[in-house]
Coordinates of C-alpha atoms and ligand atoms in Angstrom, one line a residue:
Chain A
X1448 CA -93.6 -56.2 4.6
X1449 CA -91.8 -55.8 1.4
X1450 CA -90.4 -58.9 -0.2
X1451 CA -87.7 -57.0 -2.1
X1452 CA -85.6 -56.5 1.0
X1453 CA -86.6 -59.4 3.2
X1454 CA -86.6 -63.0 2.2
X1455 CA -87.2 -65.9 4.6
X1456 CA -83.9 -67.8 4.1
X1457 CA -82.0 -64.6 4.5
X1458 CA -83.8 -63.7 7.7
X1459 CA -83.2 -67.2 9.1
X1460 CA -79.6 -67.0 8.1
X1461 CA -79.0 -63.7 9.7
X1462 CA -80.7 -64.8 12.9
X1463 CA -78.8 -68.0 13.0
X1464 CA -75.5 -66.1 12.8
X1465 CA -76.7 -63.6 15.4
X1466 CA -77.9 -66.2 17.8
X1467 CA -74.7 -68.2 17.5
X1468 CA -72.7 -65.1 18.3
X1469 CA -75.0 -64.3 21.3
X1470 CA -74.6 -67.8 22.6
X1471 CA -70.8 -67.6 22.3
X1472 CA -70.7 -64.2 23.9
X1473 CA -73.0 -65.1 26.8
X1474 CA -71.6 -68.5 27.5
X1475 CA -68.9 -67.5 30.0
X1476 CA -71.2 -65.0 31.7
X1477 CA -73.9 -67.6 32.1
X1478 CA -71.3 -70.2 33.3
X1479 CA -70.1 -67.8 36.0
X1480 CA -73.5 -66.8 37.2
X1481 CA -74.8 -70.4 37.2
X1482 CA -71.9 -71.8 39.1
X1483 CA -72.0 -69.0 41.6
X1484 CA -75.2 -70.6 42.9
X1485 CA -73.7 -74.1 43.4
X1486 CA -71.8 -75.9 46.1
X1487 CA -68.0 -76.5 45.7
X1488 CA -68.7 -80.1 44.8
X1489 CA -71.3 -79.1 42.3
X1490 CA -68.9 -76.7 40.6
X1491 CA -66.2 -79.2 40.2
X1492 CA -68.4 -82.3 39.6
X1493 CA -70.6 -80.9 36.8
X1494 CA -69.5 -77.4 35.9
X1495 CA -71.8 -77.2 32.8
X1496 CA -75.1 -78.1 34.4
X1497 CA -77.4 -75.5 36.0
X1498 CA -77.8 -75.7 39.8
X1499 CA -80.1 -78.6 40.9
X1500 CA -81.8 -79.1 44.3
X1501 CA -78.8 -81.1 45.3
X1502 CA -76.0 -78.7 44.2
X1503 CA -77.8 -75.4 44.9
X1504 CA -75.9 -73.5 47.5
X1505 CA -75.6 -69.8 48.5
X1506 CA -72.3 -70.4 50.3
X1507 CA -70.5 -68.2 47.8
X1508 CA -72.7 -65.2 48.4
X1509 CA -72.7 -65.6 52.2
X1510 CA -68.9 -65.7 52.1
X1511 CA -68.8 -62.6 50.0
X1512 CA -71.1 -60.7 52.2
X1513 CA -69.6 -62.2 55.4
X1514 CA -65.9 -61.7 54.7
X1515 CA -64.4 -58.4 53.9
X1516 CA -66.5 -55.3 53.3
X1517 CA -67.9 -56.1 49.9
X1518 CA -70.5 -53.4 49.9
X1519 CA -67.9 -50.9 50.6
X1520 CA -65.7 -52.2 47.7
X1521 CA -68.7 -51.9 45.4
X1522 CA -69.2 -48.3 46.5
X1523 CA -65.5 -47.6 45.8
X1524 CA -65.6 -49.1 42.3
X1525 CA -68.8 -47.2 41.5
X1526 CA -67.4 -43.9 42.8
X1527 CA -64.2 -44.3 40.8
X1528 CA -65.9 -45.4 37.6
X1529 CA -68.7 -42.8 37.7
X1530 CA -66.4 -39.9 38.6
X1531 CA -63.7 -40.9 36.0
X1532 CA -66.4 -41.2 33.4
X1533 CA -67.8 -37.8 34.3
X1534 CA -64.5 -36.1 34.0
X1535 CA -63.5 -38.0 30.8
X1536 CA -66.7 -37.0 29.1
X1537 CA -66.7 -33.4 30.4
X1538 CA -63.0 -32.6 29.7
X1539 CA -62.9 -34.8 26.6
X1540 CA -65.9 -33.0 25.0
X1541 CA -64.6 -29.6 26.0
X1542 CA -61.2 -30.3 24.5
X1543 CA -62.8 -31.8 21.4
X1544 CA -65.0 -28.7 21.0
X1545 CA -62.0 -26.4 21.2
X1546 CA -60.0 -28.4 18.7
X1547 CA -62.8 -28.6 16.2
X1548 CA -64.4 -25.2 16.6
X1549 CA -61.5 -22.7 17.1
X1550 CA -58.7 -21.9 14.8
X1551 CA -55.5 -21.2 16.8
X1552 CA -51.8 -21.6 16.3
X1553 CA -50.8 -25.3 16.9
X1554 CA -54.3 -26.6 16.7
X1555 CA -53.3 -29.7 14.7
X1556 CA -50.2 -30.3 16.8
X1557 CA -52.3 -30.1 20.0
X1558 CA -54.8 -32.6 18.5
X1559 CA -52.0 -35.0 17.8
X1560 CA -50.5 -34.6 21.2
X1561 CA -53.8 -35.3 22.9
X1562 CA -54.3 -38.3 20.8
X1563 CA -50.9 -39.7 21.5
X1564 CA -52.2 -41.4 24.6
X1565 CA -54.2 -43.8 22.5
X1566 CA -51.0 -45.4 21.2
X1567 CA -48.9 -45.3 24.4
X1568 CA -50.3 -47.5 27.3
X1569 CA -50.6 -45.5 30.5
X1570 CA -49.2 -48.5 32.5
X1571 CA -45.7 -47.7 31.1
X1572 CA -45.7 -44.7 33.3
X1573 CA -46.7 -46.6 36.5
X1574 CA -43.5 -46.0 38.4
X1575 CA -43.6 -42.3 37.6
X1576 CA -47.3 -42.1 38.5
X1577 CA -46.6 -43.9 41.8
X1578 CA -43.8 -41.5 42.7
X1579 CA -46.1 -38.6 41.8
X1580 CA -48.9 -39.9 44.0
X1581 CA -46.5 -40.5 46.9
X1582 CA -45.1 -37.0 46.5
X1583 CA -48.6 -35.5 46.5
X1584 CA -49.8 -37.7 49.3
X1585 CA -52.6 -39.2 47.2
X1586 CA -51.6 -42.9 47.7
X1587 CA -54.5 -45.0 49.0
X1588 CA -57.1 -42.5 48.0
X1589 CA -59.9 -42.8 45.4
X1590 CA -58.7 -39.4 44.0
X1591 CA -55.5 -41.1 42.8
X1592 CA -57.5 -43.7 40.8
X1593 CA -59.9 -41.1 39.4
X1594 CA -57.1 -38.9 38.2
X1595 CA -55.3 -41.8 36.5
X1596 CA -58.4 -43.1 34.9
X1597 CA -59.4 -39.7 33.6
X1598 CA -56.0 -39.3 32.0
X1599 CA -56.3 -42.8 30.6
X1600 CA -59.7 -42.2 29.1
X1601 CA -59.2 -38.7 27.7
X1602 CA -57.2 -39.4 24.5
X1603 CA -59.7 -41.7 22.9
X1604 CA -62.6 -39.6 24.0
X1605 CA -61.0 -36.4 22.5
X1606 CA -60.2 -38.3 19.3
X1607 CA -63.7 -39.7 18.8
X1608 CA -65.6 -36.6 20.0
X1609 CA -63.7 -34.1 17.9
X1610 CA -64.5 -36.0 14.8
X1611 CA -68.2 -35.9 15.6
X1612 CA -68.1 -32.2 16.6
X1613 CA -66.7 -31.3 13.3
X1614 CA -69.9 -32.5 11.8
X1615 CA -72.2 -30.3 13.9
X1616 CA -73.6 -27.6 11.7
X1617 CA -71.6 -24.3 11.8
X1618 CA -74.7 -22.5 10.9
X1619 CA -76.4 -23.7 14.1
X1620 CA -73.5 -22.4 16.3
X1621 CA -73.4 -19.1 14.4
X1622 CA -77.2 -18.7 14.9
X1623 CA -76.6 -19.1 18.6
X1624 CA -73.9 -16.5 18.5
X1625 CA -76.1 -14.0 16.8
X1626 CA -78.9 -14.7 19.3
X1627 CA -76.4 -13.8 22.0
X1628 CA -75.6 -17.2 23.5
X1629 CA -72.3 -17.6 25.2
X1630 CA -69.8 -20.1 24.0
X1631 CA -70.5 -22.3 27.0
X1632 CA -74.3 -22.3 26.3
X1633 CA -73.6 -23.1 22.6
X1634 CA -71.4 -26.0 23.8
X1635 CA -73.7 -27.4 26.5
X1636 CA -77.1 -26.7 25.0
X1637 CA -76.6 -26.9 21.2
X1638 CA -73.5 -29.1 20.5
X1639 CA -73.5 -31.7 23.3
X1640 CA -77.1 -32.9 22.7
X1641 CA -76.3 -33.4 19.0
X1642 CA -73.2 -35.6 19.8
X1643 CA -75.0 -37.6 22.4
X1644 CA -74.6 -40.9 20.5
X1645 CA -70.9 -40.4 20.3
X1646 CA -70.8 -39.5 24.0
X1647 CA -72.6 -42.8 24.8
X1648 CA -70.1 -44.8 22.7
X1649 CA -67.2 -43.1 24.5
X1650 CA -68.8 -43.7 27.8
X1651 CA -69.1 -47.5 27.2
X1652 CA -65.6 -47.8 25.9
X1653 CA -64.2 -45.8 28.8
X1654 CA -66.3 -47.5 31.6
X1655 CA -65.5 -51.2 31.1
X1656 CA -61.7 -51.0 31.4
X1657 CA -62.0 -48.8 34.4
X1658 CA -64.4 -51.1 36.2
X1659 CA -62.4 -54.2 35.4
X1660 CA -58.9 -52.7 36.2
X1661 CA -56.8 -54.5 38.8
X1662 CA -53.5 -52.9 38.1
X1663 CA -53.9 -49.4 39.5
X1664 CA -56.1 -50.3 42.5
X1665 CA -53.4 -52.8 43.4
X1666 CA -50.6 -50.3 43.1
X1667 CA -52.1 -47.0 44.0
X1668 CA -54.9 -47.8 46.4
X1669 CA -54.6 -51.3 48.0
X1670 CA -55.8 -50.2 51.5
X1671 CA -58.9 -51.7 53.0
X1672 CA -60.6 -48.3 52.8
X1673 CA -60.1 -47.8 49.1
X1674 CA -60.3 -51.4 47.7
X1675 CA -62.3 -51.8 44.5
X1676 CA -64.4 -54.9 43.7
X1677 CA -61.8 -56.5 41.4
X1678 CA -59.2 -56.1 44.0
X1679 CA -61.5 -57.3 46.7
X1680 CA -62.2 -60.5 44.9
X1681 CA -58.5 -61.3 45.0
X1682 CA -59.0 -62.0 48.6
X1683 CA -60.4 -65.4 47.7
X1684 CA -57.7 -66.2 45.3
X1685 CA -55.1 -68.0 47.5
X1686 CA -51.7 -69.4 46.7
X1687 CA -52.8 -72.9 47.8
X1688 CA -56.6 -72.8 48.1
X1689 CA -59.0 -70.7 46.0
X1690 CA -62.5 -70.1 47.2
X1691 CA -64.2 -70.5 43.9
X1692 CA -67.7 -70.1 45.3
X1693 CA -66.8 -66.7 46.6
X1694 CA -65.0 -65.6 43.5
X1695 CA -67.8 -66.6 41.2
X1696 CA -70.3 -64.9 43.5
X1697 CA -68.2 -61.7 43.6
X1698 CA -67.8 -61.7 39.8
X1699 CA -71.6 -62.2 39.3
X1700 CA -72.3 -59.3 41.6
X1701 CA -69.7 -57.2 39.8
X1702 CA -71.5 -57.6 36.5
X1703 CA -74.6 -55.9 37.8
X1704 CA -73.6 -52.2 38.1
X1705 CA -71.8 -52.2 34.8
X1706 CA -74.8 -53.8 33.2
X1707 CA -77.1 -51.0 34.6
X1708 CA -74.7 -48.3 33.4
X1709 CA -74.6 -49.9 30.0
X1710 CA -78.3 -50.1 29.7
X1711 CA -78.6 -46.4 30.5
X1712 CA -76.0 -45.4 27.9
X1713 CA -77.2 -47.7 25.2
X1714 CA -80.7 -46.2 25.5
X1715 CA -79.1 -42.8 25.0
X1716 CA -77.3 -44.2 22.0
X1717 CA -80.4 -45.5 20.4
X1718 CA -82.4 -42.4 21.1
X1719 CA -79.7 -40.3 19.6
X1720 CA -79.7 -42.3 16.4
X1721 CA -83.4 -42.4 16.0
X1722 CA -84.2 -38.8 16.9
X1723 CA -82.2 -37.4 13.9
X1724 CA -80.6 -34.1 13.8
X1725 CA -82.4 -31.2 12.2
X1726 CA -81.1 -30.2 8.9
Chain B
X425 CA -82.1 3.0 10.4
X426 CA -79.7 0.5 8.9
X427 CA -76.9 1.7 6.7
X428 CA -73.7 -0.3 6.2
X429 CA -70.3 0.8 5.1
X430 CA -67.4 -1.5 4.3
X431 CA -64.0 -0.1 3.9
X432 CA -61.2 -2.1 2.3
X433 CA -62.1 -5.3 4.1
X434 CA -59.6 -8.1 3.6
X435 CA -59.8 -11.6 5.0
X436 CA -57.2 -14.4 4.8
X437 CA -57.4 -17.9 6.1
X438 CA -53.7 -18.6 6.7
X439 CA -51.9 -17.9 3.5
X440 CA -55.1 -18.0 1.4
X441 CA -56.6 -14.6 0.8
X442 CA -60.3 -15.0 0.4
X443 CA -61.4 -11.3 0.4
X444 CA -59.0 -9.0 -1.4
X445 CA -60.1 -5.5 -0.4
X446 CA -63.9 -5.0 -0.5
X447 CA -65.4 -1.4 -0.5
X448 CA -69.1 -1.1 -0.4
X449 CA -71.9 1.2 0.8
X450 CA -75.4 0.2 1.5
X451 CA -78.0 2.8 2.3
X452 CA -81.0 2.5 4.6
X453 CA -83.8 0.3 3.3
X454 CA -81.9 -1.1 0.4
X455 CA -82.1 -4.7 -0.8
X456 CA -78.5 -5.6 -1.8
X457 CA -77.6 -9.0 -3.3
X458 CA -74.1 -10.4 -3.3
X459 CA -73.8 -12.8 -6.2
X460 CA -70.9 -14.8 -7.5
X461 CA -69.8 -18.3 -8.2
X462 CA -69.3 -20.8 -5.4
X463 CA -66.2 -20.2 -3.3
X464 CA -65.8 -16.6 -4.3
X465 CA -66.1 -15.4 -0.7
X466 CA -69.7 -14.3 -0.4
X467 CA -70.4 -16.1 2.8
X468 CA -67.1 -15.0 4.3
X469 CA -68.0 -11.4 3.6
X470 CA -71.4 -11.8 5.2
X471 CA -69.9 -13.5 8.2
X472 CA -67.5 -10.6 8.5
X473 CA -70.4 -8.2 8.5
X474 CA -72.2 -10.3 11.1
X475 CA -69.1 -10.4 13.3
X476 CA -68.8 -14.2 13.2
X477 CA -65.5 -13.8 11.5
X478 CA -62.8 -11.1 12.1
X479 CA -61.5 -9.4 9.1
X480 CA -57.8 -9.4 8.6
X481 CA -57.9 -5.7 7.9
X482 CA -60.4 -3.0 7.0
X483 CA -63.5 -1.6 8.8
X484 CA -67.2 -2.4 9.0
X485 CA -69.5 0.4 10.0
X486 CA -73.2 -0.1 10.8
X487 CA -75.1 3.2 11.0
X488 CA -71.8 5.0 11.0
X489 CA -70.4 3.2 14.0
X490 CA -67.3 1.0 13.7
X491 CA -68.4 -2.5 14.9
X492 CA -65.0 -4.2 14.6
X493 CA -65.0 -5.1 18.3
X494 CA -68.8 -5.5 18.8
X495 CA -70.0 -9.1 19.2
X496 CA -72.6 -10.4 16.7
X497 CA -75.5 -10.2 19.2
X498 CA -74.9 -6.5 19.8
X499 CA -74.6 -5.4 16.1
X500 CA -78.3 -5.1 15.5
X501 CA -78.3 -7.8 12.8
X502 CA -80.2 -10.9 12.2
X503 CA -79.1 -13.8 10.0
X504 CA -80.9 -16.5 8.0
X505 CA -78.9 -19.5 7.0
X506 CA -79.0 -22.0 4.2
X507 CA -79.4 -24.9 6.5
X508 CA -82.1 -23.1 8.6
X509 CA -80.0 -23.7 11.8
X510 CA -83.0 -23.9 14.0
X511 CA -82.5 -25.0 17.6
X512 CA -83.6 -28.7 17.5
X513 CA -84.6 -28.8 21.2
X514 CA -86.8 -25.8 21.2
X515 CA -90.4 -25.2 19.8
X516 CA -90.9 -22.8 16.9
X517 CA -92.1 -20.2 19.4
X518 CA -89.0 -20.6 21.6
X519 CA -86.7 -20.6 18.6
X520 CA -88.0 -17.2 17.8
X521 CA -88.0 -16.0 21.4
X522 CA -84.5 -17.1 22.4
X523 CA -82.6 -14.1 21.0
X524 CA -85.0 -11.7 22.6
X525 CA -84.8 -13.4 25.9
X526 CA -81.0 -13.3 25.8
X527 CA -81.3 -9.5 25.2
X528 CA -83.6 -9.1 28.2
X529 CA -86.7 -8.1 26.2
X530 CA -89.8 -8.1 28.4
X531 CA -92.1 -11.1 28.0
X532 CA -95.1 -9.2 26.8
X533 CA -93.0 -7.5 24.1
X534 CA -91.6 -10.9 23.0
X535 CA -95.2 -12.2 22.7
X536 CA -96.3 -9.3 20.7
X537 CA -93.4 -9.5 18.2
X538 CA -93.8 -13.3 17.8
X539 CA -97.5 -12.8 17.1
X540 CA -96.8 -10.3 14.4
X541 CA -94.1 -12.3 12.8
X542 CA -95.9 -15.6 12.8
X543 CA -99.0 -13.9 11.3
X544 CA -96.8 -12.4 8.6
X545 CA -95.2 -15.8 7.8
X546 CA -98.4 -18.0 8.4
X547 CA -96.6 -19.8 11.2
X548 CA -99.5 -19.7 13.8
X549 CA -100.5 -23.3 13.6
X550 CA -96.9 -24.5 14.2
X551 CA -95.8 -22.4 17.1
X552 CA -95.7 -25.3 19.6
X553 CA -94.0 -27.7 17.2
X554 CA -90.4 -28.7 17.2
X555 CA -88.3 -28.1 14.0
X556 CA -88.1 -31.8 13.3
X557 CA -91.9 -31.8 12.8
X558 CA -91.8 -29.2 10.1
X559 CA -91.2 -29.4 6.3
X560 CA -88.2 -27.6 4.7
X561 CA -90.2 -24.6 3.6
X562 CA -91.8 -24.2 7.1
X563 CA -88.4 -24.5 8.7
X564 CA -87.0 -21.7 6.5
X565 CA -90.0 -19.5 7.3
X566 CA -89.4 -20.1 11.0
X567 CA -85.8 -19.1 10.5
X568 CA -87.0 -15.9 8.7
X569 CA -89.4 -15.3 11.6
X570 CA -86.6 -15.7 14.1
X571 CA -84.8 -12.9 12.2
X572 CA -87.9 -10.7 11.9
X573 CA -88.7 -10.7 15.7
X574 CA -85.3 -9.2 16.4
X575 CA -86.3 -6.1 14.5
X576 CA -82.7 -5.7 13.3
X577 CA -81.1 -2.8 11.5
X578 CA -79.7 -5.3 9.0
X579 CA -81.0 -8.6 7.7
X580 CA -78.4 -11.0 6.4
X581 CA -79.5 -13.9 4.3
X582 CA -77.0 -16.6 3.3
X583 CA -78.4 -18.6 0.4
X584 CA -81.7 -19.1 2.2
X585 CA -83.4 -20.8 -0.7
X586 CA -80.7 -23.3 -1.8
X587 CA -82.1 -26.2 0.2
X588 CA -85.7 -25.8 -1.0
X589 CA -87.2 -27.4 -4.1
X590 CA -87.8 -25.3 -7.2
X591 CA -91.5 -24.5 -6.6
X592 CA -91.0 -23.6 -2.9
X593 CA -88.0 -21.5 -3.9
X594 CA -90.2 -19.2 -6.1
X595 CA -92.8 -18.9 -3.3
X596 CA -90.3 -18.1 -0.6
X597 CA -88.5 -15.7 -2.9
X598 CA -91.8 -13.8 -3.3
X599 CA -92.3 -13.9 0.5
X600 CA -88.9 -12.4 1.1
X601 CA -89.6 -9.6 -1.5
X602 CA -92.9 -8.8 0.2
X603 CA -91.2 -8.9 3.6
X604 CA -88.7 -6.3 2.4
X605 CA -91.5 -4.1 1.1
X606 CA -93.5 -4.3 4.4
X607 CA -90.6 -3.9 6.8
X608 CA -88.6 -1.4 4.7
X609 CA -85.5 -2.9 6.4
X610 CA -82.1 -3.0 5.0
X611 CA -81.4 -6.5 3.6
X612 CA -78.2 -8.2 2.4
X613 CA -78.8 -11.4 0.5
X614 CA -76.2 -13.8 -0.7
X615 CA -76.8 -16.2 -3.6
X616 CA -75.0 -17.9 -6.4
X617 CA -78.1 -17.9 -8.5
X618 CA -78.3 -14.8 -10.8
X619 CA -82.1 -15.3 -11.2
X620 CA -82.6 -14.7 -7.5
X621 CA -80.3 -11.7 -7.7
X622 CA -82.1 -10.2 -10.6
X623 CA -85.6 -10.7 -9.2
X624 CA -84.9 -9.5 -5.6
X625 CA -82.2 -6.8 -5.7
X626 CA -82.3 -3.1 -5.7
X627 CA -78.6 -3.3 -6.1
X628 CA -76.4 -6.2 -7.1
X629 CA -72.8 -6.7 -6.1
X630 CA -71.1 -9.2 -8.4
X631 CA -68.2 -10.9 -6.6
X632 CA -65.5 -13.0 -8.2
X633 CA -62.4 -14.5 -6.4
X634 CA -62.7 -12.2 -3.5
X635 CA -63.1 -9.0 -5.5
X636 CA -66.0 -6.9 -6.5
X637 CA -66.4 -7.0 -10.2
X638 CA -69.3 -4.5 -10.5
X639 CA -72.0 -2.9 -8.5
X640 CA -75.3 -1.8 -10.0
X641 CA -79.0 -2.2 -10.4
X642 CA -80.1 -5.4 -12.2
X643 CA -80.8 -3.6 -15.4
X644 CA -77.5 -1.7 -15.3
X645 CA -75.7 -5.0 -15.0
X646 CA -77.7 -6.5 -17.8
X647 CA -77.4 -3.6 -20.2
X648 CA -73.9 -2.4 -19.5
X649 CA -71.7 -5.0 -17.9
X650 CA -68.3 -3.7 -17.0
X651 CA -66.4 -6.8 -18.1
X652 CA -66.6 -10.2 -19.5
X653 CA -67.2 -11.9 -16.1
X654 CA -70.3 -9.9 -15.3
X655 CA -71.6 -10.2 -18.8
X656 CA -71.3 -14.0 -18.6
X657 CA -72.6 -14.2 -15.1
X658 CA -75.8 -12.1 -15.5
X659 CA -78.4 -13.4 -17.9
X660 CA -79.6 -16.8 -18.7
X661 CA -78.8 -18.5 -21.0
X662 CA -75.3 -17.2 -20.8
X663 CA -74.0 -14.6 -23.2
X664 CA -72.2 -16.0 -26.3
X665 CA -68.5 -15.1 -26.4
X666 CA -66.9 -15.2 -29.8
X667 CA -63.2 -14.8 -30.6
X668 CA -62.8 -11.4 -32.2
X669 CA -60.1 -12.5 -34.6
X670 CA -62.4 -15.1 -36.2
X671 CA -64.9 -12.3 -37.0
X672 CA -62.2 -10.0 -38.2
X673 CA -62.7 -7.6 -35.3
X674 CA -60.1 -5.6 -33.4
X675 CA -61.6 -6.5 -30.0
X676 CA -60.3 -9.6 -28.3
X677 CA -63.8 -11.0 -27.6
X678 CA -67.2 -10.2 -29.0
X679 CA -70.3 -10.8 -26.7
X680 CA -73.9 -11.3 -27.8
X681 CA -76.7 -12.4 -25.6
X682 CA -78.8 -15.3 -26.9
X683 CA -81.9 -13.2 -27.0
X684 CA -80.2 -10.6 -29.1
X685 CA -79.7 -12.9 -32.0
X686 CA -82.3 -13.6 -34.8
X687 CA -82.4 -16.6 -37.1
X688 CA -83.4 -17.0 -40.7
X689 CA -83.4 -20.0 -42.9
X690 CA -82.2 -18.2 -46.0
X691 CA -79.6 -15.5 -45.1
X692 CA -77.8 -13.9 -42.2
X693 CA -74.4 -13.0 -40.8
X694 CA -73.4 -16.4 -39.5
X695 CA -74.2 -19.7 -41.2
X696 CA -74.6 -22.6 -38.9
X697 CA -76.0 -26.1 -38.2
X698 CA -78.6 -26.8 -35.6
X699 CA -77.0 -29.0 -32.9
X700 CA -79.9 -29.2 -30.5
X701 CA -83.2 -27.4 -29.8
X702 CA -84.7 -26.9 -26.3
X703 CA -88.4 -26.2 -26.4
X704 CA -89.6 -24.5 -23.2
X705 CA -93.0 -23.3 -24.5
X706 CA -92.6 -19.6 -23.9
X707 CA -89.3 -19.7 -25.7
X708 CA -86.9 -21.9 -27.6
X709 CA -83.2 -22.3 -27.1
X710 CA -81.2 -23.3 -30.2
X711 CA -77.7 -24.4 -30.2
X712 CA -76.0 -23.6 -33.5
X713 CA -72.6 -24.6 -34.7
X714 CA -71.5 -21.7 -36.8
X715 CA -68.7 -21.6 -39.3
X716 CA -67.5 -18.2 -38.3
X717 CA -68.6 -17.9 -34.6
X718 CA -68.3 -21.4 -33.3
X719 CA -71.0 -22.9 -31.0
X720 CA -73.5 -20.3 -30.0
X721 CA -76.9 -20.2 -28.2
X722 CA -79.9 -18.4 -29.7
X723 CA -83.0 -17.7 -27.7
X724 CA -86.2 -17.3 -29.7
X725 CA -89.4 -16.1 -28.0
X726 CA -92.3 -18.4 -28.7
X727 CA -92.2 -21.8 -30.5
X728 CA -89.7 -22.3 -33.2
X729 CA -89.4 -25.6 -35.1
X730 CA -85.8 -26.4 -36.1
X731 CA -84.6 -29.9 -36.9
X732 CA -81.1 -30.8 -35.6
X733 CA -78.8 -31.0 -38.6
X734 CA -80.7 -28.3 -40.6
X735 CA -79.0 -25.1 -41.6
X736 CA -79.9 -21.7 -40.1
X737 CA -78.4 -18.2 -40.4
X738 CA -78.0 -16.2 -37.2
X739 CA -77.7 -12.4 -37.1
X740 CA -76.7 -10.4 -34.0
X741 CA -78.3 -7.1 -33.1
X742 CA -75.5 -4.7 -33.7
X743 CA -76.7 -2.2 -31.1
X744 CA -76.6 -4.9 -28.4
X745 CA -73.2 -6.4 -29.2
X746 CA -70.5 -6.1 -26.6
X747 CA -66.8 -5.7 -27.4
X748 CA -64.2 -6.8 -24.8
X749 CA -60.5 -6.0 -24.7
X750 CA -57.6 -8.3 -23.9
X751 CA -58.0 -7.5 -20.1
X752 CA -61.7 -8.6 -20.2
X753 CA -63.0 -5.0 -19.8
X754 CA -65.7 -3.7 -22.1
X755 CA -64.6 -1.4 -24.9
X756 CA -66.7 1.6 -25.5
Ligands
ADP672 N1 -63.0 -21.4 8.0 C1 -62.3 -21.4 6.9 N2 -61.0 -21.9 6.8 C2 -60.4 -21.9 5.7 N3 -60.9 -21.5 4.5 C3 -62.1 -21.1 4.5 C4 -62.9 -21.1 5.6 N4 -64.1 -20.6 5.3 C5 -64.1 -20.4 4.0 N5 -62.9 -20.7 3.5 C6 -62.5 -20.6 2.0 O1 -62.9 -19.3 1.6 C7 -63.4 -19.4 0.3 C8 -64.7 -18.6 0.2 O2 -65.6 -19.3 1.0 P1 -67.1 -18.8 1.1 O3 -67.1 -17.4 1.6 O4 -67.9 -19.8 1.9 O5 -67.6 -18.9 -0.4 P2 -69.1 -18.7 -1.0 O6 -68.9 -17.6 -2.0 O7 -69.4 -20.0 -1.8 O8 -70.0 -18.5 0.1 C9 -63.4 -20.8 -0.1 O9 -62.4 -21.1 -1.0 C10 -63.3 -21.5 1.2 O10 -62.6 -22.7 1.0
MG673 MG1 -71.6 -19.7 0.8

């Protein structure tokens, strides 16, 4: 190991900062997971201690699995998140490719128009969206949520991806054209693999707000059939009594799928960075 | 067969005119080099020939057929790029095979062509490797191999040696020259380096700011440049240009190549002070600050010892002195 770039005090310093940050970031998550395994008395009596033999209780989880159809809510959340993610990445990448690759009249204007959504929150249009969904008979369907989330995620996706696509070598695309590849093959086989790290970044940024969203499920799809996990957890949040055991259990469970998706994408992200493009 | 004819091709990007009317004829089997400074439109012209860029006006004919509406893959061309542009996810073999597969060539025929090309370019040990596992020189040979297997009417090279280091550049240059001799194919080669142009070309096309300045064989361009631009661009070190008025000449500018000047310690046409001497072994470049001619370069064959600050007299070879008019054209 070279001493020019690594010194012990510096390594310790860097790790101290990183560990502190990790502790701060993980603290609420650990608190939620820990308390979800405790009895009501345990949660309120000593919220910061891990479950002991006395306070250990699975009542939260039994309530969650007993009341309401939580497995179904999970499924809804997953369907909505994965489908929205798929469409955001697909259409976002295609639009970004068109904007960065082809010269046409109004290219810059179109890019600005598509990026406008980053600055204007989609919730401002809730009333209009609701009217639209009512008119098209999509209220209380997952399709409504998927459409809205796709629209919500596209601006940032297009903005980030078009920057990255501009950096993909023109020579590579031209080599493909001379070899007779169609524009679609060039896009899917040559360009997309090279912007995979950017795709993973966009995926993570898009996924979290969708999974956590309460607003649109509440307004567009509150029916029992189409409830998402975040909406389902509201069941335990009463005006007078709140079932903390159940809420904490539901939240702990809700972390899992998002964690799995994140692990998948972050591996892509790292692989993309380390594999290195061919110059 | 592989002849090319370009008729009054113009290309504009928005309001910017990059090619301002190019006319050119390339006969079968010729090695033509487009040379010119960076940004003069060489790559754009090559891309128009390849069909990767539409010309704003004018016609491109390959083997006499107008290819204006023919897609790149159907033009019977192959192109080698400066950045190699290999497909990162494919092995060397598949990189070479892809174009043929797309064209529906039978598998056995693809195998045969890859075998010949990889033997020609010593690529056999690397056929199963990915581009990332190859050095720069090997990658460029794969890119050349990918062009060779297509058996095109027309090879297009866009500065293929620019990303290689100096030693490798000379080797690969030699390989391209041999390739041309073996295949007897028509090749068009773009470079900003006049040495590559002089060493490879049957015919050089000198481009400047979107126009053709002169077309000719390397020696024609060297011996009888049509204008000041070509005279200054071809030859290294660059030709000396001296203000005609300072020498009492009628011509606007007088041009003398560094190798057409002789020096003497006692007498000569232009008296000057040695500013700097570059000793290259085979020859010596002297920079002289002359009273009459200003700062000039003199190239002397062999070793010549001259101390900076000492006085030398330079004399031009009158038979090899060029006279240029106010418009930059050579005066006969
Ligand atoms: N796609 C493009 N859009 C706008 N301008 C371009 C484009 N491609 C090339 N140009 C311009 O055309 C000119 C010639 O470029 P090029 O043909 O690449 O020059 P070179 O002789 O160095 O190969 C340059 O000034 C460049 O800025
Ligand atoms: Mg170029």
